[in-house]
Tab-separated table of C-alpha atoms in Angstrom:
chain	number	residue	atom	x	y	z
B	123	MET	CA	0.100	-0.023	-0.012
B	124	SER	CA	2.858	2.458	0.755
B	125	ASN	CA	4.549	1.791	-2.594
B	126	ASP	CA	1.173	2.322	-4.481
B	127	HIS	CA	0.504	5.458	-2.416
B	128	ASN	CA	3.946	6.977	-3.277
B	129	PHE	CA	3.498	6.011	-6.966
B	130	LEU	CA	0.078	7.812	-6.970
B	131	LYS	CA	1.723	10.826	-5.393
B	132	VAL	CA	4.311	10.985	-8.176
B	133	GLN	CA	1.493	10.714	-10.771
B	134	VAL	CA	-0.550	13.440	-9.298
B	135	GLY	CA	2.503	15.563	-9.009
B	136	ILE	CA	3.274	15.123	-12.701
B	137	LEU	CA	-0.396	15.701	-13.594
B	138	CYS	CA	-0.594	18.872	-11.520
B	139	VAL	CA	2.527	20.334	-13.166
B	140	VAL	CA	1.195	19.634	-16.581
B	141	CYS	CA	-2.211	21.065	-15.925
B	142	LEU	CA	-0.736	24.020	-14.016
B	143	LEU	CA	0.727	25.118	-17.466
B	144	TYR	CA	-2.787	25.157	-18.942
B	145	LEU	CA	-4.248	26.979	-16.022
B	146	VAL	CA	-1.537	29.584	-15.917
B	147	ALA	CA	-2.148	30.223	-19.669
B	148	SER	CA	-5.771	30.366	-19.082
B	149	VAL	CA	-5.659	32.750	-16.174
B	150	PHE	CA	-3.262	35.044	-18.100
B	151	ASN	CA	-5.641	35.094	-21.033
B	152	LEU	CA	-8.606	35.595	-18.838
B	153	HIS	CA	-7.205	38.964	-17.720
B	154	HIS	CA	-5.681	40.109	-20.826
B	155	THR	CA	-8.256	39.566	-23.431
B	156	PRO	CA	-9.559	42.477	-25.541
B	157	GLU	CA	-12.919	43.931	-25.033
B	158	SER	CA	-15.751	43.299	-27.227
B	159	SER	CA	-17.713	46.101	-29.225
B	160	SER	CA	-19.996	46.453	-26.232
B	161	GLY	CA	-17.134	47.069	-23.848
B	162	ARG	CA	-17.649	43.655	-22.254
B	163	ARG	CA	-14.593	41.454	-21.650
B	164	PHE	CA	-14.934	37.961	-22.874
B	165	LEU	CA	-13.346	34.948	-21.414
B	166	SER	CA	-10.413	33.662	-23.157
B	167	ALA	CA	-10.323	30.923	-25.806
B	168	VAL	CA	-7.326	28.772	-25.275
B	169	ASN	CA	-6.333	26.000	-27.671
B	170	THR	CA	-6.031	23.176	-25.174
B	171	TYR	CA	-6.624	20.067	-26.948
B	172	PRO	CA	-6.423	18.527	-30.571
B	173	GLY	CA	-8.889	20.204	-32.849
B	174	GLY	CA	-8.283	23.765	-31.604
B	175	ASN	CA	-11.114	25.447	-29.954
B	176	ALA	CA	-13.831	22.954	-31.299
B	177	LEU	CA	-15.853	21.500	-28.557
B	178	PRO	CA	-17.771	18.127	-28.688
B	179	PRO	CA	-20.751	18.536	-31.049
B	180	TRP	CA	-23.313	18.438	-28.296
B	181	ALA	CA	-21.621	21.310	-26.475
B	182	GLU	CA	-20.553	23.253	-29.627
B	183	ASP	CA	-23.916	23.119	-31.422
B	184	TYR	CA	-26.599	22.476	-28.691
B	185	LEU	CA	-25.582	24.770	-25.864
B	186	VAL	CA	-25.572	28.523	-25.631
B	187	ASP	CA	-22.138	30.223	-25.167
B	188	VAL	CA	-21.578	31.826	-21.684
B	189	THR	CA	-20.635	35.112	-23.314
B	190	GLU	CA	-24.016	35.353	-25.256
B	191	ARG	CA	-26.456	37.603	-23.683
B	192	PRO	CA	-29.298	35.518	-22.145
B	193	ASN	CA	-32.622	35.340	-23.856
B	194	PRO	CA	-34.864	33.041	-21.857
B	195	SER	CA	-37.561	33.107	-24.559
B	196	SER	CA	-35.198	31.270	-27.103
B	197	GLU	CA	-33.134	29.081	-24.804
B	198	THR	CA	-33.861	26.532	-22.043
B	199	ALA	CA	-32.123	26.366	-18.688
B	200	VAL	CA	-30.485	23.128	-17.762
B	201	PHE	CA	-29.315	22.671	-14.182
B	202	TRP	CA	-26.632	19.802	-13.619
B	203	HIS	CA	-27.547	18.390	-10.218
B	204	ILE	CA	-24.217	17.199	-8.750
B	205	PRO	CA	-24.684	15.088	-5.778
B	206	LYS	CA	-24.032	16.658	-2.513
B	207	SER	CA	-23.339	20.174	-4.031
B	208	GLY	CA	-26.507	22.190	-3.275
B	209	GLY	CA	-28.735	21.049	-6.075
B	210	THR	CA	-31.642	20.052	-4.068
B	211	THR	CA	-31.692	23.485	-2.335
B	212	ALA	CA	-31.599	25.166	-5.828
B	213	LYS	CA	-34.505	22.996	-6.960
B	214	ARG	CA	-36.586	23.944	-4.033
B	215	LEU	CA	-35.858	27.570	-4.357
B	216	TYR	CA	-36.917	27.607	-8.006
B	217	GLU	CA	-40.098	25.578	-6.912
B	218	CYS	CA	-40.716	28.450	-4.497
B	219	LEU	CA	-40.258	31.027	-7.222
B	220	GLY	CA	-43.007	29.177	-9.279
B	221	GLN	CA	-40.698	27.868	-12.068
B	222	THR	CA	-42.044	24.949	-13.982
B	223	LEU	CA	-39.380	22.260	-13.481
B	224	ALA	CA	-38.496	18.837	-15.278
B	225	ASN	CA	-36.941	16.593	-12.771
B	226	ARG	CA	-37.583	13.103	-11.281
B	227	LEU	CA	-41.027	13.532	-9.808
B	228	GLY	CA	-42.665	14.456	-13.170
B	229	ALA	CA	-42.838	10.926	-14.216
B	230	ASP	CA	-43.649	9.467	-10.785
B	231	PRO	CA	-46.541	6.906	-11.443
B	232	ARG	CA	-48.434	8.200	-8.304
B	233	PHE	CA	-49.267	11.285	-10.166
B	234	GLY	CA	-50.666	9.524	-13.185
B	235	HIS	CA	-48.710	11.343	-16.043
B	236	HIS	CA	-45.769	8.800	-16.666
B	237	LYS	CA	-47.468	7.357	-19.772
B	238	ASP	CA	-48.555	10.550	-21.304
B	239	LYS	CA	-47.771	10.940	-25.153
B	240	GLU	CA	-47.213	14.628	-24.958
B	241	ILE	CA	-45.725	17.229	-22.646
B	242	VAL	CA	-48.242	18.582	-19.963
B	243	THR	CA	-47.614	20.551	-16.666
B	244	PHE	CA	-49.334	19.748	-13.425
B	245	GLN	CA	-49.330	20.634	-9.745
B	246	PRO	CA	-48.400	17.620	-7.817
B	247	PHE	CA	-49.024	18.843	-4.238
B	248	GLN	CA	-52.381	20.520	-3.432
B	249	THR	CA	-50.771	22.209	-0.471
B	250	GLU	CA	-48.049	23.605	-2.455
B	251	PRO	CA	-49.538	25.442	-5.524
B	252	ASP	CA	-46.163	27.004	-6.476
B	253	VAL	CA	-44.706	23.463	-7.300
B	254	ILE	CA	-45.265	22.810	-10.819
B	255	PHE	CA	-43.717	20.051	-12.922
B	256	VAL	CA	-43.731	18.714	-16.539
B	257	ASN	CA	-44.609	15.154	-16.952
B	258	VAL	CA	-41.087	13.683	-17.579
B	259	ASP	CA	-38.140	12.399	-15.511
B	260	THR	CA	-34.780	13.958	-16.640
B	261	THR	CA	-32.670	12.415	-14.128
B	262	THR	CA	-32.166	9.102	-15.945
B	263	LYS	CA	-31.157	8.002	-19.469
B	264	LYS	CA	-34.561	6.337	-20.101
B	265	GLY	CA	-36.404	9.332	-18.783
B	266	ILE	CA	-34.237	11.674	-20.866
B	267	LEU	CA	-34.996	9.702	-24.121
B	268	ARG	CA	-38.637	9.757	-23.299
B	269	ALA	CA	-38.677	13.344	-22.695
B	270	ALA	CA	-36.805	13.960	-26.103
B	271	GLU	CA	-39.355	11.673	-27.904
B	272	ILE	CA	-42.392	13.638	-26.688
B	273	GLY	CA	-40.729	17.036	-27.359
B	274	LEU	CA	-39.851	18.511	-23.977
B	275	VAL	CA	-37.689	21.402	-25.051
B	276	ALA	CA	-39.663	22.304	-28.215
B	277	SER	CA	-42.744	22.405	-26.122
B	278	LYS	CA	-41.326	25.397	-24.064
B	279	LYS	CA	-43.209	24.132	-21.177
B	280	ALA	CA	-40.420	23.743	-18.767
B	281	ASP	CA	-38.696	26.832	-17.360
B	282	MET	CA	-35.761	24.682	-16.057
B	283	ILE	CA	-34.554	21.080	-16.580
B	284	PHE	CA	-32.704	19.315	-13.740
B	285	THR	CA	-30.620	16.430	-14.545
B	286	SER	CA	-27.851	14.506	-13.120
B	287	ASP	CA	-26.525	13.287	-16.407
B	288	VAL	CA	-25.504	16.507	-18.084
B	289	GLN	CA	-23.730	15.091	-21.283
B	290	PHE	CA	-26.424	12.641	-22.060
B	291	ALA	CA	-29.168	15.353	-21.495
B	292	ALA	CA	-27.414	18.047	-23.598
B	293	GLU	CA	-26.925	15.628	-26.420
B	294	HIS	CA	-30.385	14.152	-26.663
B	295	LEU	CA	-32.725	16.900	-25.492
B	296	PHE	CA	-31.378	19.906	-27.466
B	297	ASP	CA	-30.565	20.526	-31.197
B	298	ALA	CA	-29.210	23.507	-33.207
B	299	GLU	CA	-32.635	25.119	-33.269
B	300	HIS	CA	-33.531	24.484	-29.611
B	301	LYS	CA	-30.447	25.293	-27.384
B	302	GLY	CA	-29.775	24.848	-23.651
B	303	ARG	CA	-27.994	26.979	-21.241
B	304	ILE	CA	-26.183	25.033	-18.478
B	305	PHE	CA	-26.078	26.085	-14.817
B	306	ALA	CA	-24.386	24.155	-11.931
B	307	LEU	CA	-23.297	24.414	-8.309
B	308	PHE	CA	-19.857	22.983	-7.603
B	309	ARG	CA	-18.326	21.921	-4.299
B	310	ASN	CA	-14.834	20.935	-3.236
B	311	PRO	CA	-14.518	17.160	-4.395
B	312	VAL	CA	-13.238	15.896	-1.060
B	313	ASP	CA	-16.041	17.732	0.896
B	314	ARG	CA	-18.623	16.265	-1.590
B	315	CYS	CA	-17.294	12.690	-1.086
B	316	VAL	CA	-17.030	13.047	2.696
B	317	SER	CA	-20.679	14.275	2.802
B	318	LYS	CA	-21.722	11.390	0.556
B	319	PHE	CA	-20.130	8.972	2.923
B	320	TYR	CA	-21.968	10.187	5.920
B	321	TYR	CA	-25.269	10.962	4.162
B	322	LEU	CA	-25.632	7.344	2.731
B	323	GLN	CA	-25.226	5.862	6.234
B	324	THR	CA	-28.574	7.201	7.141
B	325	ALA	CA	-30.400	7.837	4.034
B	326	THR	CA	-32.915	4.905	4.182
B	327	TRP	CA	-34.867	6.581	1.367
B	328	GLU	CA	-32.099	6.526	-1.122
B	329	ARG	CA	-31.490	3.571	-3.550
B	330	THR	CA	-27.859	3.725	-2.652
B	331	TYR	CA	-28.405	3.604	1.081
B	332	ARG	CA	-25.324	2.083	2.726
B	333	PRO	CA	-25.970	1.086	6.417
B	334	GLU	CA	-22.693	-0.988	6.336
B	335	TRP	CA	-20.698	2.206	6.319
B	336	GLN	CA	-22.008	3.150	9.832
B	337	GLY	CA	-19.138	3.169	12.311
B	338	MET	CA	-16.540	2.979	9.597
B	339	ASP	CA	-13.588	5.465	9.596
B	340	VAL	CA	-13.466	7.907	6.772
B	341	LEU	CA	-9.804	6.834	5.977
B	342	GLU	CA	-10.875	3.114	5.974
B	343	TRP	CA	-13.811	3.992	3.693
B	344	ALA	CA	-11.736	6.182	1.417
B	345	THR	CA	-9.115	3.385	1.165
B	346	HIS	CA	-11.407	0.300	0.587
B	347	GLU	CA	-14.960	1.415	-0.305
B	348	ASN	CA	-15.163	4.725	-2.211
B	349	ILE	CA	-15.339	4.178	-6.011
B	350	ASP	CA	-16.459	7.857	-6.623
B	351	GLU	CA	-13.482	9.085	-8.248
B	352	ASN	CA	-13.175	12.022	-10.728
B	353	PHE	CA	-17.015	12.202	-10.980
B	354	LEU	CA	-17.074	15.742	-12.447
B	355	VAL	CA	-14.680	15.013	-15.393
B	356	LYS	CA	-16.348	11.609	-16.071
B	357	LYS	CA	-19.874	13.068	-16.175
B	358	ILE	CA	-19.108	15.999	-18.270
B	359	MET	CA	-17.199	13.587	-20.782
B	360	GLY	CA	-20.086	11.062	-20.773
B	361	LYS	CA	-18.067	8.271	-19.163
B	362	LYS	CA	-19.291	5.625	-16.786
B	363	LEU	CA	-18.126	6.001	-13.192
B	364	GLY	CA	-16.079	2.830	-13.498
B	365	ASP	CA	-14.272	4.141	-16.577
B	366	HIS	CA	-10.659	5.699	-16.391
B	367	ALA	CA	-10.424	9.449	-16.656
B	368	LYS	CA	-7.332	10.890	-18.461
B	369	ILE	CA	-5.625	14.286	-18.533
B	370	GLY	CA	-7.202	14.686	-22.053
B	371	ASP	CA	-10.585	14.288	-20.530
B	372	LEU	CA	-9.749	16.965	-17.907
B	373	ILE	CA	-8.536	19.349	-20.517
B	374	ILE	CA	-11.845	18.902	-22.779
B	375	ALA	CA	-14.039	19.253	-19.639
B	376	LYS	CA	-12.362	22.345	-18.488
B	377	GLU	CA	-12.917	23.916	-21.924
B	378	ILE	CA	-16.604	22.835	-21.889
B	379	VAL	CA	-17.088	24.412	-18.640
B	380	ARG	CA	-15.211	27.632	-19.423
B	381	ARG	CA	-17.203	28.200	-22.562
B	382	ARG	CA	-20.616	26.714	-21.740
B	383	PHE	CA	-21.272	26.725	-18.041
B	384	VAL	CA	-22.725	29.259	-15.793
B	385	VAL	CA	-20.835	28.249	-12.655
B	386	GLY	CA	-21.807	28.553	-8.982
B	387	LEU	CA	-20.199	27.551	-5.710
B	388	MET	CA	-21.996	25.820	-2.892
B	389	ASN	CA	-20.082	27.846	-0.340
B	390	ASP	CA	-21.356	30.996	-1.968
B	391	MET	CA	-24.680	29.902	-2.640
B	392	GLU	CA	-26.628	33.341	-2.360
B	393	GLU	CA	-24.347	35.111	-4.785
B	394	SER	CA	-24.461	32.090	-7.092
B	395	ILE	CA	-28.257	32.151	-7.006
B	396	ARG	CA	-28.142	35.905	-7.718
B	397	ARG	CA	-26.120	35.204	-10.767
B	398	PHE	CA	-28.329	32.335	-12.032
B	399	ASN	CA	-31.485	34.623	-11.648
B	400	ILE	CA	-29.849	37.415	-13.801
B	401	MET	CA	-29.231	34.684	-16.616
B	402	LEU	CA	-32.696	33.378	-16.113
B	403	GLY	CA	-34.440	36.702	-16.169
B	404	LEU	CA	-35.878	36.214	-12.608
B	405	ASP	CA	-36.510	39.149	-10.374
B	406	TYR	CA	-36.184	38.719	-6.524
B	407	SER	CA	-37.601	42.081	-5.670
B	408	GLY	CA	-41.413	41.244	-5.557
B	409	LYS	CA	-43.117	39.949	-2.545
B	410	LYS	CA	-42.877	36.343	-3.523
B	411	GLY	CA	-39.187	36.545	-4.361
B	412	GLN	CA	-38.334	38.305	-1.079
B	413	GLN	CA	-40.260	35.569	0.666
B	414	CYS	CA	-38.379	32.699	-0.993
B	415	ARG	CA	-35.136	34.501	-0.480
B	416	ARG	CA	-35.910	34.757	3.328
B	417	GLU	CA	-36.876	31.113	3.401
B	418	TYR	CA	-33.670	29.811	1.967
B	419	PHE	CA	-31.180	32.351	2.866
B	420	GLY	CA	-32.182	33.490	6.270
B	421	ALA	CA	-29.857	32.831	9.232
B	422	LYS	CA	-31.197	29.320	10.064
B	423	ASP	CA	-31.570	28.002	6.578
B	424	HIS	CA	-28.175	29.534	5.521
B	425	ARG	CA	-26.621	27.439	8.166
B	426	ARG	CA	-28.354	24.379	6.867
B	427	LEU	CA	-27.191	25.099	3.455
B	428	GLN	CA	-23.552	24.951	4.600
B	429	ASP	CA	-24.195	21.456	5.917
B	430	ASP	CA	-25.564	20.347	2.617
B	431	GLU	CA	-28.552	18.438	1.497
B	432	GLY	CA	-29.423	15.017	-0.108
B	433	MET	CA	-29.275	13.757	-3.589
B	434	ASP	CA	-32.795	12.570	-3.850
B	435	ASP	CA	-35.562	14.956	-4.564
B	436	ILE	CA	-38.397	12.691	-3.544
B	437	LYS	CA	-39.197	15.113	-0.773
B	438	THR	CA	-40.527	18.613	-1.442
B	439	LYS	CA	-39.315	21.666	0.358
B	440	ALA	CA	-41.726	20.848	3.289
B	441	GLY	CA	-39.196	18.059	4.046
B	442	ASN	CA	-36.099	20.039	3.998
B	443	THR	CA	-34.810	18.585	7.340
B	444	MET	CA	-34.660	15.077	5.803
B	445	ASN	CA	-32.102	16.439	3.394
B	446	SER	CA	-29.916	18.360	5.944
B	447	ASN	CA	-26.829	16.347	6.522
B	448	PRO	CA	-24.597	17.751	9.397
B	449	HIS	CA	-21.415	15.608	9.859
B	450	PRO	CA	-17.828	15.844	11.013
B	451	LYS	CA	-15.478	17.620	8.709
B	452	VAL	CA	-12.437	16.232	7.280
B	453	PRO	CA	-9.588	18.893	7.602
B	454	GLU	CA	-7.320	19.585	4.677
B	455	GLY	CA	-3.907	17.872	5.246
B	456	THR	CA	-5.052	14.932	7.157
B	457	PRO	CA	-4.494	11.422	5.639
B	458	ALA	CA	-8.020	10.931	4.663
B	459	TYR	CA	-8.257	14.310	2.948
B	460	ASN	CA	-5.041	13.656	1.072
B	461	LEU	CA	-6.021	10.280	-0.112
B	462	ILE	CA	-9.459	11.338	-1.362
B	463	ALA	CA	-7.835	14.379	-3.148
B	464	GLU	CA	-5.234	12.130	-4.826
B	465	ARG	CA	-7.856	9.806	-6.030
B	466	ASN	CA	-9.859	12.662	-7.401
B	467	ALA	CA	-6.868	14.624	-8.798
B	468	LEU	CA	-8.583	15.585	-11.907
B	469	ASP	CA	-11.647	16.791	-10.209
B	470	MET	CA	-9.559	18.864	-7.789
B	471	ILE	CA	-7.719	20.511	-10.575
B	472	LEU	CA	-11.136	21.299	-12.394
B	473	TYR	CA	-12.631	22.561	-9.239
B	474	ASN	CA	-9.898	24.863	-8.599
B	475	TYR	CA	-10.131	26.194	-12.102
B	476	ILE	CA	-13.834	26.606	-11.606
B	477	VAL	CA	-13.193	28.789	-8.602
B	478	LEU	CA	-11.054	31.051	-10.686
B	479	LEU	CA	-13.742	30.997	-13.377
B	480	TYR	CA	-16.445	31.932	-10.837
B	481	ASP	CA	-14.654	35.186	-9.945
B	482	GLU	CA	-14.086	35.858	-13.674
B	483	GLN	CA	-17.747	35.385	-14.487
B	484	ARG	CA	-18.923	37.974	-12.040
B	485	GLU	CA	-18.327	40.897	-14.217
B	486	LEU	CA	-19.732	39.251	-17.285
B	487	ILE	CA	-22.914	38.277	-15.631
B	488	ASN	CA	-23.336	41.621	-14.024
B	489	SER	CA	-23.022	43.195	-17.479
B	490	TYR	CA	-26.301	41.458	-18.408
B	491	ASP	CA	-28.079	43.021	-15.667
B	492	ARG	CA	-27.606	46.651	-16.975
């Protein structure tokens, strides 16, 4: 184990040096690009992989560039729900704001719309009239294919599509005439993995419930049980979680995120949502908006947000406490933290780049609010 661990350190060190060159070039260009005709700085375009600036077809042709001024009437918002990264809170907030959502519950058989042959909207809960769904499940490949078959995006009935499979959803739901704009909340990959470890010990309502992890030390789990490695890069590239991710995958994933993602950070949730709302054309200033803002960003709820919430959206916002997940933190520099970070080396590099990108996008997004 010691030799394997040292070999992994060497691999990670080499990888970080190579990627650092790309990141330095990217950061330099981010701050030294010419202004557009409207006086807005564009994010840089760096030739970081074979084929120049060309993105994979689904990203190049079916998604809106982050530098294009938002036009909600001609594009559809897609929210990549990354497990343990604030996605459930975002979903519930937009439910509160009265947005019509496509997610898991839309095709739940108990609501009677899972066999519909056309897109319809419905209110699943009589006590929560603000919660409106379309009749599809966009969290599974099967559900995404059904949504595509019955014309989800072309129907214009969904304000936001929540999905856990971003590459598959973008490739199958959109086309050159019906484009999507991607939003995502990101979290430090180590913190995300640790949160998942504690959460699945007690989440009896989850299909991936792991009671056998109870009482297990984090380091033991990270060494022998955790198979969640480089989740972000693999998902963006359309790989299975058991596949191997390479540096080339990281470079392409970084470019897709830079050019196509409106990025948010879980540890800066309220500011992230503010930016999302600008891109979505939503206004917080009304009575309903202020009510939702207080509900999700008041002192008590803000503290809960920092603890995280669950992966499954079976519960509505009335069940927020079920998805709250307080747990011990794993400090940076400890053996457990270092091991998880090393085994998620590509995701760590991508996340650190996203933190830089998040800072850079502030000026661009604010320009859309003028």
